[in-house]
XYZ file of C-alpha atoms in Angstrom:
310
model
C 11.643 -7.224 -5.756
C 8.517 -5.628 -4.311
C 6.349 -8.143 -2.431
C 2.641 -7.511 -1.836
C 0.350 -9.806 0.158
C -3.343 -9.488 0.978
C -3.433 -10.793 4.537
C -7.190 -10.371 4.965
C -9.992 -9.650 2.516
C -13.086 -9.467 4.723
C -15.170 -6.514 5.751
C -17.218 -5.994 8.927
C -16.711 -9.434 10.501
C -14.237 -12.298 10.051
C -15.380 -15.546 8.480
C -13.807 -19.011 8.805
C -12.056 -18.634 5.444
C -11.748 -14.843 5.343
C -9.996 -12.668 7.922
C -10.475 -8.938 8.215
C -8.730 -6.435 6.037
C -4.945 -6.023 5.973
C -2.256 -5.711 3.306
C 1.487 -6.277 3.754
C 4.244 -4.870 1.527
C 8.019 -5.235 1.709
C 10.960 -4.003 -0.313
C 14.705 -3.832 0.306
C 14.370 -4.632 4.001
C 11.484 -2.232 4.661
C 8.142 -3.729 5.724
C 4.839 -1.866 5.687
C 1.370 -2.921 6.803
C -1.847 -1.181 5.732
C -4.735 -1.762 8.137
C -4.735 -4.433 10.818
C -8.026 -6.231 11.116
C -8.766 -9.242 13.262
C -6.745 -12.254 12.110
C -3.792 -10.298 10.704
C -1.339 -12.196 12.921
C -2.709 -15.548 11.802
C -2.297 -14.927 8.102
C 1.140 -13.376 8.617
C 2.246 -16.479 10.483
C 0.825 -18.730 7.759
C 2.659 -16.623 5.199
C 5.908 -16.968 7.148
C 6.683 -13.247 7.094
C 8.429 -11.534 9.997
C 6.552 -9.605 12.686
C 9.776 -8.064 13.949
C 10.494 -6.452 10.581
C 7.352 -4.269 10.471
C 8.536 -0.643 10.340
C 5.309 1.176 9.431
C 1.611 0.513 10.038
C -0.809 2.686 8.049
C -4.545 2.969 8.665
C -7.196 3.941 6.165
C -9.569 4.797 9.049
C -10.522 3.605 12.517
C -13.507 1.315 12.124
C -12.987 -1.887 14.104
C -12.526 -4.172 11.106
C -9.456 -2.127 10.117
C -7.720 -1.722 13.468
C -8.988 -4.383 15.889
C -5.926 -6.578 15.393
C -3.445 -3.866 16.387
C -2.970 -4.449 20.157
C -2.202 -8.124 19.722
C 0.095 -7.468 16.777
C 2.097 -4.884 18.729
C 2.459 -7.334 21.607
C 3.735 -9.975 19.193
C 6.197 -7.506 17.656
C 7.416 -6.761 21.189
C 7.792 -10.461 21.950
C 9.858 -10.861 18.778
C 12.611 -8.779 20.357
C 12.154 -5.558 18.449
C 13.421 -2.425 20.190
C 13.491 -0.028 17.216
C 10.571 2.413 16.842
C 7.437 1.449 14.916
C 5.745 4.311 13.084
C 1.938 4.468 12.902
C 0.306 6.628 10.225
C -3.359 7.500 9.799
C -6.078 10.179 9.841
C -6.468 12.624 12.707
C -6.992 11.274 16.230
C -4.542 8.436 15.557
C -2.724 8.823 18.874
C -5.967 8.987 20.865
C -7.376 5.880 19.215
C -4.195 3.827 19.541
C -3.462 4.847 23.119
C -6.957 3.689 24.047
C -6.291 0.310 22.452
C -2.926 0.037 24.180
C -4.560 -0.112 27.593
C -4.551 -3.863 26.953
C -1.017 -3.876 25.543
C 1.091 -1.823 27.986
C 4.869 -1.720 28.406
C 5.905 -2.373 24.833
C 9.704 -2.690 24.496
C 9.837 -0.301 21.530
C 8.676 3.305 21.104
C 5.712 4.177 18.905
C 5.925 7.189 16.623
C 2.719 8.813 15.385
C 2.112 10.640 12.132
C -1.405 12.044 11.792
C -2.688 13.125 8.397
C -4.449 16.477 8.652
C -5.426 18.929 5.960
C -3.094 18.548 2.994
C -1.869 15.006 2.420
C 1.945 15.036 2.292
C 4.209 12.732 0.334
C 5.916 10.466 2.870
C 9.395 9.087 2.275
C 9.527 5.869 4.297
C 13.055 4.648 3.593
C 12.928 3.275 0.027
C 9.144 3.575 -0.217
C 7.371 6.778 -1.240
C 3.832 6.859 0.169
C 1.227 9.340 -1.015
C -2.096 9.387 0.861
C -5.240 10.331 -1.047
C -8.668 11.091 0.337
C -11.489 8.567 0.318
C -15.203 9.124 0.956
C -16.538 7.090 3.865
C -18.379 9.617 6.013
C -15.402 9.887 8.380
C -11.724 10.783 7.844
C -10.462 8.063 5.519
C -7.460 7.704 3.199
C -6.170 5.423 0.510
C -2.453 5.033 -0.092
C -0.177 4.957 -3.106
C 3.102 3.144 -2.373
C 5.862 3.733 -4.905
C 9.431 2.711 -5.545
C 10.992 5.517 -7.550
C 14.101 4.747 -9.570
C 16.881 7.159 -10.316
C 18.183 7.365 -13.892
C 21.008 4.984 -14.685
C 24.515 6.365 -14.117
C 26.600 6.378 -17.309
C 30.296 5.948 -16.374
C 31.425 6.320 -19.972
C 30.067 9.897 -19.984
C 31.770 10.664 -16.690
C 35.088 9.392 -18.079
C 34.704 11.356 -21.305
C 34.109 14.536 -19.294
C 37.121 13.848 -17.116
C 35.120 13.883 -13.898
C 37.239 12.514 -11.034
C 36.048 9.132 -9.746
C 35.417 10.336 -6.136
C 32.604 12.597 -7.410
C 30.697 9.931 -9.318
C 28.666 8.792 -6.331
C 27.383 12.301 -5.560
C 26.354 12.829 -9.159
C 24.621 9.470 -9.158
C 22.639 10.642 -6.125
C 21.514 13.696 -8.082
C 23.839 16.215 -6.418
C 25.759 18.935 -8.258
C 29.532 18.870 -7.801
C 31.970 21.815 -8.128
C 35.682 21.060 -8.527
C 38.543 23.381 -9.481
C 36.194 25.889 -11.062
C 34.214 23.292 -13.007
C 30.562 22.545 -12.225
C 29.250 19.068 -12.927
C 25.501 18.553 -13.096
C 23.857 15.118 -12.641
C 22.187 15.483 -16.037
C 25.641 15.331 -17.626
C 26.184 11.715 -16.533
C 22.700 10.247 -16.039
C 20.567 8.455 -18.585
C 16.829 8.700 -19.169
C 14.325 8.356 -16.327
C 13.401 4.780 -15.460
C 9.928 3.616 -14.545
C 9.505 2.480 -10.968
C 6.690 0.498 -9.352
C 3.396 1.662 -7.889
C 0.893 -0.226 -5.737
C -2.276 1.454 -4.425
C -4.699 0.427 -1.704
C -8.156 1.823 -1.002
C -11.034 0.451 1.052
C -14.282 1.818 2.472
C -15.178 4.591 0.088
C -17.537 5.743 -2.599
C -15.899 6.368 -5.982
C -14.314 9.802 -6.233
C -11.833 11.693 -8.409
C -9.183 11.856 -5.673
C -8.956 8.051 -5.781
C -8.708 7.922 -9.573
C -5.979 10.564 -9.503
C -4.149 8.849 -6.651
C -3.990 5.435 -8.320
C -3.327 6.637 -11.857
C -1.098 4.273 -13.866
C -0.571 1.949 -10.882
C 0.950 -1.461 -11.504
C -1.519 -2.893 -8.984
C -4.682 -1.311 -7.578
C -6.179 -3.069 -4.542
C -9.696 -1.739 -4.043
C -12.730 -2.662 -2.042
C -15.564 -4.494 -3.705
C -17.973 -4.653 -0.806
C -20.842 -5.817 -3.005
C -20.883 -7.829 -6.216
C -24.585 -7.579 -6.913
C -25.750 -4.574 -8.921
C -28.944 -4.482 -6.853
C -26.791 -3.602 -3.820
C -26.017 -0.201 -5.371
C -28.429 1.621 -3.049
C -26.905 -0.062 -0.013
C -23.392 0.787 -1.220
C -24.321 4.454 -1.455
C -25.999 4.452 1.957
C -23.018 2.931 3.781
C -20.300 4.659 1.692
C -18.919 1.532 0.021
C -18.320 0.334 -3.534
C -19.573 -2.387 -5.834
C -17.383 -4.520 -8.090
C -18.548 -2.484 -11.069
C -17.622 0.840 -9.474
C -14.142 -0.359 -8.527
C -13.593 -1.676 -12.059
C -14.741 1.641 -13.536
C -12.180 3.550 -11.449
C -9.449 1.097 -12.486
C -10.317 1.740 -16.122
C -10.395 5.518 -15.640
C -7.018 5.458 -13.879
C -5.417 3.229 -16.530
C -3.978 0.826 -13.951
C -2.412 -2.465 -15.005
C -4.221 -4.795 -12.616
C -7.119 -4.643 -10.144
C -7.570 -6.806 -7.047
C -10.948 -6.656 -5.332
C -11.051 -6.994 -1.544
C -13.013 -6.099 1.635
C -16.023 -8.231 0.827
C -19.307 -8.050 2.708
C -19.982 -11.096 4.927
C -23.081 -11.663 2.799
C -20.884 -12.003 -0.307
C -20.022 -15.672 0.137
C -18.943 -16.357 -3.469
C -17.394 -13.191 -4.923
C -16.197 -15.111 -8.011
C -19.851 -15.293 -9.038
C -19.736 -11.590 -9.960
C -16.214 -11.364 -11.366
C -17.317 -11.400 -15.014
C -19.387 -8.260 -14.445
C -16.274 -6.394 -13.286
C -14.162 -7.844 -16.095
C -16.565 -6.540 -18.708
C -15.490 -3.074 -17.517
C -11.853 -3.792 -16.642
C -10.614 -7.144 -17.991
C -7.564 -7.539 -15.733
C -9.607 -7.811 -12.535
C -8.985 -10.498 -9.925
C -10.930 -11.486 -6.823
C -8.653 -11.196 -3.821
C -8.370 -13.902 -1.213
C -6.404 -14.217 2.012
C -2.645 -14.587 1.449
C -2.872 -13.761 -2.252
C 0.633 -12.582 -3.102
C 2.343 -10.806 -5.973
C 6.029 -10.163 -6.596
C 6.496 -7.034 -8.690
C 9.703 -6.439 -10.604
C 10.976 -3.507 -12.605
C 10.239 -3.360 -16.317
C 13.813 -4.289 -17.221
C 13.672 -7.410 -15.049
C 11.870 -10.695 -15.655
C 8.079 -10.873 -15.359
C 6.382 -10.729 -11.986
C 4.500 -13.657 -10.492
C 1.258 -14.085 -8.568
C 0.531 -16.742 -5.976
C -3.157 -17.315 -5.380
């Protein structure tokens, strides 16, 4: 199961019922956090999810509402007894920004590894999670992220038996490796079934709409996207500050043919985002307004239906 939780849904400043932006994902023992705004520790504790288990922290960009919670979180991870490295990933200048913040969080008991995204955006294999950054448009280096679980084709033992392939070689073929034995060459395609659909969750905040986002989130099972403003009359302001409206996020979801859209990163002035939900749903019907600790459990197509906790 692939767990996704919106830890914070606010933009710019925290509110009593809305902490700053952060999203937590976990699968098969790997935990990943995207952004770390103020209040991230509080919602994680309320959710009951482990600080110690966080392996990767990704940043869309370095405005304070996306990174201000990092020093305290790293201290808490250290106090949890973690000694294994934690990997931080983000746009250029990541190390410089984080090392400045760590002046108030020195002597961590675990090493920090840095991966800065420059130029071309590589596909990152983070244990069982495949992360593909895509460029956003916020007037400063900014990325969204596609997080995928890719499934190998099913191994067909009956085919392996019929071909007389020795049992010790089955595992290598299942991994996708070619095996040569006593002059015979066995290809994975000989014993693997059709490709199986995996899972894809995408996250993007602080951007104007652009093709790189649509391409990056294409066919996602869940697209989490900023809806800084619900009011159509805020369109001029959205353009000026490089943000999106509900309608623009819904239009990208429709263009990308995603299954579900969650809106997040609301302006402090947007007290009741549900008031504008119908306008987004007229464009993309399966749109939901995000709220802190909103959680979804995604399962593969051949498993039972996923569930959402709101």
